Amino acid sequence: MVDIAYGPDPGPRLDPSRRDTAYLQMVRRKRMYGGILLVLFVALMASGFGVAESRNAGGFLDGLRQLDDFPAEVISEAWRNRAALPGLALQFLPSLIETVNIAAVSTLIGALLASALALLSTRDLARWPRLTPLFRRMMDGMRAIPEIVIALVLIYILGGGPVPAMIAIAFHTSGALGKLFSEVAENADLKPVEGLSSVGASWFQRMWLGILPQVAPNWTSYALMRFEINIRASAILGFVGSGGIGYDLKLAMQWGQGRYDQVVAIFLLLFATIVLVDQLSDRFRNRLVKGAR
Amino acid sequence: MTAIDMTLRHDVSALIARKRRMAFLVPLLLVVYLAYIFVAFDLPGLASRARIDNVGILLSDFWSHKTHVTRDNRSGDLTVAVEGESKGEYPPGLSPDWVSQQGDATLIDLGAGHLVTYTPDAAAYEIPGYGTIAVRPEGNALAVDLPPGPVPDWINQSATRISVTTDQGRFAYTRSKVEVFRYEAGWELFFFTLDSPFYGKGPLELAGMALWGERVDPERSNLGYMLSEFWTNKMWHHGDVAWALFETVLMAFLGTMGAGIVALPLAFLAASNFTPLRSIRFAFRRVFDFVRGVDALIWTIILSRAFGPGPMTGALAILITDTGSFGKMFSEALENIDEKQVEGIRSTGANSLQRARFGVIPQVTPVLLSQLLYYLESNTRSATVIGAIVGGGIGLLLTQAIITQKDWEEVAYYMVLIVLMVMAMDTLSGWLRRKLIKGEPVRS
């Protein structure tokens, strides 16, 4: 921390023989730097918020006053039709299953691709050590492209439906997971690999029998975390253009008044699914990583 | 053999048998699931729905542009326009060097010997190796003279229209107009539009003009004029695009940092070592869970009703969602601190605020900062999607460009910009993380 306070320049150093003044000086200096940073940060936030508000259609305070208008309208309409809610929830269940399926398949395919990419780009494990930078840059690129970009282009080619969203999410997932997987694989113990290669195992056998058993718990835990994220992503992509419950939500929202009971049914389904998956995966991940049965 | 050996042996073989079953069952389950998806997502039907020819359009449009040479057959007016847009129209008297006038006729050289001639009331397309296609109106229909032999499939003909597609371009004749498309590589008019005095000049010439050339506009320097011409480019809207990128980053920044500011005090109330009252703790944790569970999509919808479209709505949506995530993570970090430092501060008679400031905050700062920066990067990507919903930032421009289904070079441009933006934010947040927190970044 002292280094941070002084910066890299070798400026006037403290006189260590007079410890009390030296310490006070350091504290003062640190406080000054901290204060400057804080003022800068506050100024940045305030001016940024000002710009964002000026480019927004509605102002902040006006919006705050009518913040509960829309939820109140929606909920009151849904409350009047509360008897229909279970039926509506049942009606949208297939779309919900589609959304969850998109997330699950894309996590699965993404994780498979990611494990190959991760092993190929980890030092000491790579099949072709010279190509590791190539695979790393590939993962960086895949991670950087937001799902929506790929999804919208694929909708143009493949038409609507769940497949564009699935491919888009799987593509992004393999980049994101690949990086995390490779960090785990880097810390794997190499002794089993050496043992296996001494008996003439091929690269695939070395990875399958020597590395995978070591990294499987952490990899599964990361993949589960990604599954949570992907359910949200799949709902959003549906809203922007593809299949699943997001698309139903968009249709109901476009209809507006008169279908707010549908909106509420979809909200509730989505909320319940996200919370349920979060809780389940949280519990399962704890068991995986901490090893408690 | 003793009893212990026997049970051990039994345990081990049971374990191995279980592992063997797992090694068989897990792949089997995966295959069954994928087969179900194959049916549920109707992958066999995808082949019929997919329009593979769109791939060709996409790939060629991504890196090339087309110039339309159109003659109105009723008025006889000739227009030459990039992408057929009025913004890219060549002013009268100016035309690309492959379009020339000879008396009444217009000659269009498509390269490789392909030559199109517009004469008043007729047109002809000369294709090397095939012959000349001559078209003229006859009453309400078109009279087409083709070279002898079978009609090739790249000529599409009906009574009232004919279109010819070759590697060099496209030719189409209807009763109202005759049109030729010529495809060329590159993003035309990317720097300056046709009405700009700097159009069509090479980089060296431009540099010369900027440094010592005569002032084109006596009011301002050439360099300033060039920059303003570039910034206000009517085809590519560089200024608007830059604003959109800035808006997207702004949404991510305001949302992430705002969420951090809101979540920090709340996290103290949800941490077991700071809030002894169980009910308060429980309530705040449930609030975090609720906010996270409602999800950015729903917050975005609710907020855009109240605040209208724009970047502030997007920033608030990110802020609310991430308050839940940060609240959960920060309270966990607070529960894991070392109590000894707090004890030490307490022994000097510090009150609870001072204990938090000097005993707790320094301990959790690295974890907090690293999480904030990590989310800043990932929120830049989310802000692109949220922007598409709330109508702000580069996400909106991208969806608009894709919905029109013709400005694919703009789509490609935005895609490149988005990837560069995300990579820049990734690099920046990684650099800051290393700079501010010495040692390995913490990731949950």
XYZ file of C-alpha atoms in Angstrom, chain B residues 34-429:
396
model
C -29.658 -34.190 -27.269
C -31.930 -36.517 -29.217
C -34.925 -35.013 -27.430
C -33.683 -31.522 -28.297
C -33.206 -32.596 -31.895
C -36.922 -33.346 -32.041
C -38.125 -30.531 -29.769
C -36.269 -27.804 -31.648
C -37.359 -29.293 -34.977
C -33.860 -29.460 -36.372
C -34.912 -31.557 -39.404
C -37.395 -28.826 -40.342
C -34.702 -26.208 -40.010
C -33.201 -27.167 -43.338
C -36.386 -26.167 -45.125
C -36.803 -22.926 -43.165
C -33.204 -21.791 -43.515
C -32.472 -19.480 -46.388
C -28.959 -20.375 -47.325
C -28.848 -17.796 -50.129
C -29.022 -15.169 -47.364
C -25.576 -16.334 -46.264
C -24.219 -15.295 -49.640
C -25.925 -11.901 -49.421
C -24.544 -11.417 -45.928
C -21.007 -12.443 -46.704
C -20.731 -10.306 -49.817
C -22.514 -7.319 -48.279
C -20.317 -7.365 -45.203
C -17.264 -6.256 -47.128
C -18.522 -4.801 -50.373
C -20.924 -2.168 -51.609
C -22.983 -1.819 -54.755
C -23.577 1.167 -56.931
C -26.936 1.480 -58.686
C -27.111 3.050 -62.132
C -30.807 3.620 -62.728
C -32.665 5.152 -65.621
C -36.266 6.100 -65.247
C -37.851 4.876 -68.507
C -40.687 7.398 -68.335
C -38.736 10.591 -67.688
C -35.384 9.385 -69.008
C -33.533 10.647 -65.893
C -30.319 8.838 -65.029
C -29.207 8.497 -61.385
C -26.050 6.942 -60.064
C -26.242 6.201 -56.335
C -24.231 4.190 -53.833
C -26.502 1.483 -52.350
C -29.356 3.178 -54.210
C -29.777 5.656 -51.373
C -30.498 9.299 -52.002
C -27.769 10.166 -49.480
C -25.238 8.396 -51.689
C -26.388 9.887 -54.980
C -23.758 11.277 -57.317
C -24.485 14.948 -58.022
C -25.251 15.822 -61.675
C -22.072 16.146 -63.688
C -20.163 13.799 -61.382
C -20.200 10.087 -62.023
C -17.844 7.171 -61.494
C -15.340 6.684 -64.301
C -16.967 3.438 -65.435
C -20.151 5.316 -66.434
C -19.832 7.510 -69.525
C -22.114 9.370 -71.901
C -21.877 9.151 -75.690
C -24.492 11.342 -77.251
C -27.831 9.862 -76.214
C -26.331 6.613 -74.996
C -24.997 5.777 -71.549
C -22.133 3.285 -71.433
C -21.609 1.298 -68.258
C -18.412 -0.726 -68.083
C -18.801 -3.509 -65.527
C -15.258 -4.762 -66.037
C -13.954 -7.989 -67.648
C -15.550 -7.001 -70.949
C -19.083 -6.764 -69.576
C -20.654 -3.698 -71.114
C -24.151 -2.292 -70.632
C -25.518 0.357 -72.966
C -28.619 2.428 -72.256
C -30.014 3.954 -75.422
C -33.254 5.954 -75.358
C -36.083 3.369 -75.126
C -33.772 0.360 -75.084
C -30.809 -1.265 -73.374
C -28.246 -3.911 -74.219
C -25.927 -6.056 -72.099
C -22.855 -7.454 -73.805
C -21.460 -10.531 -72.078
C -18.152 -11.977 -73.333
C -18.445 -15.641 -74.213
C -22.234 -15.486 -74.407
C -23.335 -12.612 -76.628
C -25.506 -9.542 -76.376
C -28.853 -9.317 -74.628
C -30.955 -6.569 -76.119
C -34.139 -5.346 -74.465
C -36.720 -2.851 -75.697
C -40.317 -2.214 -74.695
C -43.002 -3.333 -77.133
C -46.477 -2.228 -76.140
C -47.094 -3.419 -72.616
C -44.456 -6.142 -72.688
C -40.694 -6.381 -73.246
C -39.063 -7.639 -76.403
C -35.867 -9.489 -75.528
C -33.259 -10.624 -78.068
C -31.084 -13.386 -76.674
C -28.220 -15.136 -78.418
C -29.293 -18.499 -79.902
C -29.250 -21.561 -77.701
C -30.914 -22.511 -74.403
C -31.563 -19.716 -71.889
C -29.057 -20.012 -69.025
C -30.435 -20.059 -65.453
C -28.816 -16.743 -64.530
C -31.267 -14.991 -66.822
C -34.664 -14.581 -65.202
C -37.316 -13.583 -67.674
C -41.029 -12.847 -67.697
C -43.259 -10.847 -70.004
C -42.733 -7.586 -68.150
C -39.282 -7.919 -66.604
C -35.893 -9.461 -67.186
C -33.012 -9.725 -64.773
C -29.515 -10.934 -65.500
C -27.093 -11.795 -62.711
C -23.431 -12.300 -63.532
C -20.225 -12.247 -61.542
C -19.726 -8.647 -62.600
C -23.066 -7.279 -61.476
C -26.801 -7.309 -62.000
C -28.927 -5.958 -64.802
C -32.686 -5.547 -64.523
C -35.182 -4.087 -67.010
C -38.801 -3.402 -66.233
C -41.196 -1.122 -68.041
C -40.679 1.677 -65.560
C -36.916 1.560 -65.193
C -33.669 -0.080 -66.138
C -31.092 -0.656 -63.462
C -27.543 -1.954 -63.188
C -25.789 -2.908 -59.933
C -22.051 -2.988 -59.849
C -20.430 -4.621 -56.842
C -17.125 -3.307 -55.526
C -15.048 -4.219 -52.508
C -14.786 -1.885 -49.554
C -17.102 0.372 -47.593
C -17.743 3.249 -49.988
C -18.122 6.785 -48.663
C -16.794 5.613 -45.280
C -14.763 8.771 -44.741
C -16.402 11.434 -46.883
C -19.693 11.515 -48.760
C -19.960 12.589 -52.377
C -20.960 16.167 -51.604
C -17.836 16.686 -49.513
C -14.898 18.529 -51.084
C -12.595 15.807 -49.765
C -14.326 12.932 -51.557
C -12.164 10.709 -53.735
C -8.801 11.975 -52.495
C -6.046 9.619 -51.408
C -4.536 9.643 -47.907
C -1.364 11.422 -49.053
C -3.289 14.105 -50.856
C -5.503 14.592 -47.808
C -2.478 14.854 -45.530
C -1.018 17.423 -47.883
C -4.235 19.422 -47.889
C -4.427 19.279 -44.109
C -0.846 20.427 -43.603
C -0.161 23.052 -46.261
C -3.009 23.115 -48.782
C -5.154 26.126 -49.606
C -8.117 26.486 -47.309
C -11.176 24.937 -48.973
C -13.384 26.889 -46.647
C -11.755 30.205 -45.679
C -13.587 30.141 -42.339
C -11.702 27.175 -40.893
C -8.620 25.031 -41.305
C -8.710 22.082 -43.672
C -8.049 19.607 -40.875
C -10.991 20.879 -38.839
C -13.194 20.841 -41.925
C -12.126 17.265 -42.679
C -12.863 16.133 -39.135
C -16.277 17.738 -39.167
C -17.053 16.249 -42.595
C -16.036 12.822 -41.278
C -17.944 13.242 -38.027
C -21.147 14.269 -39.806
C -20.836 11.698 -42.626
C -24.427 11.215 -43.849
C -24.010 7.569 -44.880
C -22.157 6.230 -41.861
C -23.095 8.703 -39.107
C -19.765 8.403 -37.316
C -20.722 11.011 -34.754
C -23.954 9.247 -33.816
C -22.205 5.883 -33.663
C -19.547 7.270 -31.342
C -22.269 8.682 -29.114
C -24.037 5.335 -29.113
C -20.874 3.518 -28.057
C -20.326 6.098 -25.335
C -23.916 5.663 -24.148
C -23.449 1.910 -23.897
C -20.284 2.231 -21.832
C -21.983 4.918 -19.758
C -24.908 2.600 -19.009
C -22.517 -0.116 -17.870
C -20.440 2.303 -15.772
C -23.339 4.060 -14.049
C -25.192 0.812 -13.482
C -22.242 -1.096 -12.044
C -20.854 1.676 -9.855
C -24.299 2.779 -8.716
C -25.116 -0.788 -7.752
C -21.877 -0.985 -5.774
C -22.697 2.233 -3.895
C -26.219 1.085 -3.058
C -25.220 -2.482 -2.201
C -22.351 -1.731 0.194
C -24.354 -0.278 3.112
C -27.109 -2.848 2.578
C -24.541 -5.643 2.678
C -23.607 -4.642 6.253
C -27.237 -5.145 7.221
C -27.260 -8.616 5.672
C -23.966 -9.822 7.188
C -24.271 -11.929 10.324
C -21.295 -10.351 12.116
C -22.664 -6.799 11.789
C -26.369 -7.306 12.189
C -27.090 -9.513 15.152
C -30.832 -9.283 14.545
C -31.748 -12.339 12.586
C -34.995 -10.979 11.188
C -33.356 -7.914 9.587
C -30.646 -10.084 8.085
C -33.190 -12.480 6.718
C -35.282 -9.660 5.260
C -32.335 -8.064 3.447
C -31.144 -11.373 2.067
C -34.577 -12.083 0.681
C -34.627 -8.607 -0.863
C -31.339 -9.356 -2.637
C -32.660 -12.722 -3.824
C -35.851 -11.112 -5.059
C -34.085 -8.346 -6.962
C -31.742 -10.856 -8.588
C -34.535 -13.273 -9.382
C -36.734 -10.714 -11.116
C -33.974 -10.412 -13.691
C -32.703 -7.588 -15.856
C -35.274 -8.247 -18.587
C -38.275 -7.586 -16.335
C -36.637 -4.612 -14.595
C -35.875 -3.165 -17.990
C -39.509 -3.463 -19.063
C -40.863 -1.948 -15.858
C -38.349 0.901 -15.838
C -38.728 1.790 -19.499
C -42.463 2.337 -18.844
C -41.634 4.894 -16.167
C -38.531 6.602 -17.552
C -39.035 6.262 -21.283
C -36.387 5.056 -23.715
C -32.796 6.122 -23.238
C -29.510 5.339 -21.570
C -30.594 6.320 -18.053
C -33.289 3.644 -18.092
C -30.721 1.057 -19.106
C -28.328 2.216 -16.403
C -31.057 1.962 -13.759
C -32.007 -1.535 -14.930
C -28.405 -2.684 -14.573
C -28.172 -0.883 -11.226
C -31.190 -2.635 -9.730
C -30.276 -6.128 -10.937
C -26.674 -5.869 -9.844
C -27.613 -4.447 -6.453
C -28.939 -7.920 -5.717
C -25.797 -9.702 -6.907
C -23.453 -7.262 -5.175
C -25.473 -7.313 -1.959
C -25.133 -11.074 -1.803
C -21.427 -11.138 -2.662
C -20.483 -8.172 -0.467
C -22.288 -9.583 2.566
C -20.462 -12.885 2.067
C -17.161 -10.998 1.862
C -18.040 -9.101 5.034
C -18.792 -12.334 6.863
C -15.374 -13.688 5.954
C -13.289 -10.821 7.382
C -10.694 -11.236 10.080
C -12.222 -10.068 13.396
C -8.843 -9.324 14.948
C -8.439 -6.019 13.134
C -11.874 -4.896 14.232
C -10.976 -5.904 17.792
C -7.848 -3.784 17.599
C -9.764 -0.740 16.426
C -12.394 -1.330 19.096
C -9.717 -1.345 21.791
C -8.876 2.272 20.924
C -12.441 3.268 21.712
C -13.700 3.632 18.146
C -17.428 3.749 17.538
C -19.107 1.370 15.089
C -18.771 3.679 12.077
C -15.045 4.129 12.720
C -14.643 0.380 13.214
C -16.270 -0.222 9.854
C -14.177 2.449 8.160
C -10.775 1.427 9.540
C -11.242 -2.208 10.508
C -13.508 -3.630 7.825
C -13.342 -1.579 4.647
C -9.581 -2.018 4.093
C -10.028 -5.775 4.365
C -12.867 -6.103 1.879
C -11.783 -3.425 -0.622
C -9.774 -5.795 -2.853
C -12.643 -8.275 -3.112
C -15.171 -5.522 -3.751
C -13.100 -3.731 -6.353
C -12.310 -6.894 -8.212
C -15.993 -7.857 -8.344
C -16.972 -4.341 -9.475
C -14.453 -4.328 -12.289
C -15.365 -7.829 -13.363
C -19.016 -6.838 -13.557
C -18.168 -3.600 -15.360
C -16.773 -5.618 -18.226
C -19.609 -8.107 -18.355
C -22.186 -5.312 -18.080
C -20.783 -3.644 -21.177
C -22.043 -6.678 -23.031
C -25.369 -6.666 -21.175
C -25.760 -2.962 -21.918
C -25.684 -3.780 -25.626
C -28.660 -6.105 -25.220
C -30.493 -3.868 -22.751
C -29.896 -0.958 -25.123
C -31.749 -2.876 -27.798
C -34.769 -3.119 -25.486
C -34.753 0.351 -23.896
C -33.715 2.078 -27.092
C -30.306 3.476 -26.368
C -26.714 2.938 -27.317
C -25.127 0.743 -29.923
C -27.593 -2.094 -29.297
C -30.395 0.013 -30.745
C -28.378 0.959 -33.827
C -27.467 -2.684 -34.375
C -31.023 -3.987 -34.141
C -32.292 -1.200 -36.387
C -29.641 -1.944 -38.998
C -30.462 -5.661 -38.888
C -34.224 -5.124 -39.104
C -33.892 -3.170 -42.365
C -32.147 -6.279 -43.796
C -30.123 -4.346 -46.330
C -27.444 -2.275 -44.621
C -25.331 -5.312 -43.829
C -22.092 -3.397 -44.165
C -23.318 -1.186 -41.340
C -24.143 -4.294 -39.318
C -20.612 -5.549 -39.900
C -19.253 -2.142 -38.869
C -21.276 -2.133 -35.635
C -20.281 -5.705 -34.878
C -16.612 -4.839 -35.203
C -17.104 -1.780 -33.007
C -18.966 -3.761 -30.329
C -16.287 -6.434 -30.196
C -13.580 -3.771 -29.977
C -15.505 -1.962 -27.245
C -15.951 -5.114 -25.161
C -12.315 -6.076 -25.623
C -11.206 -2.583 -24.630
C -13.333 -2.715 -21.484
C -11.969 -6.187 -20.744
C -8.408 -4.934 -21.047
C -9.152 -1.811 -19.017
C -10.827 -3.697 -16.191
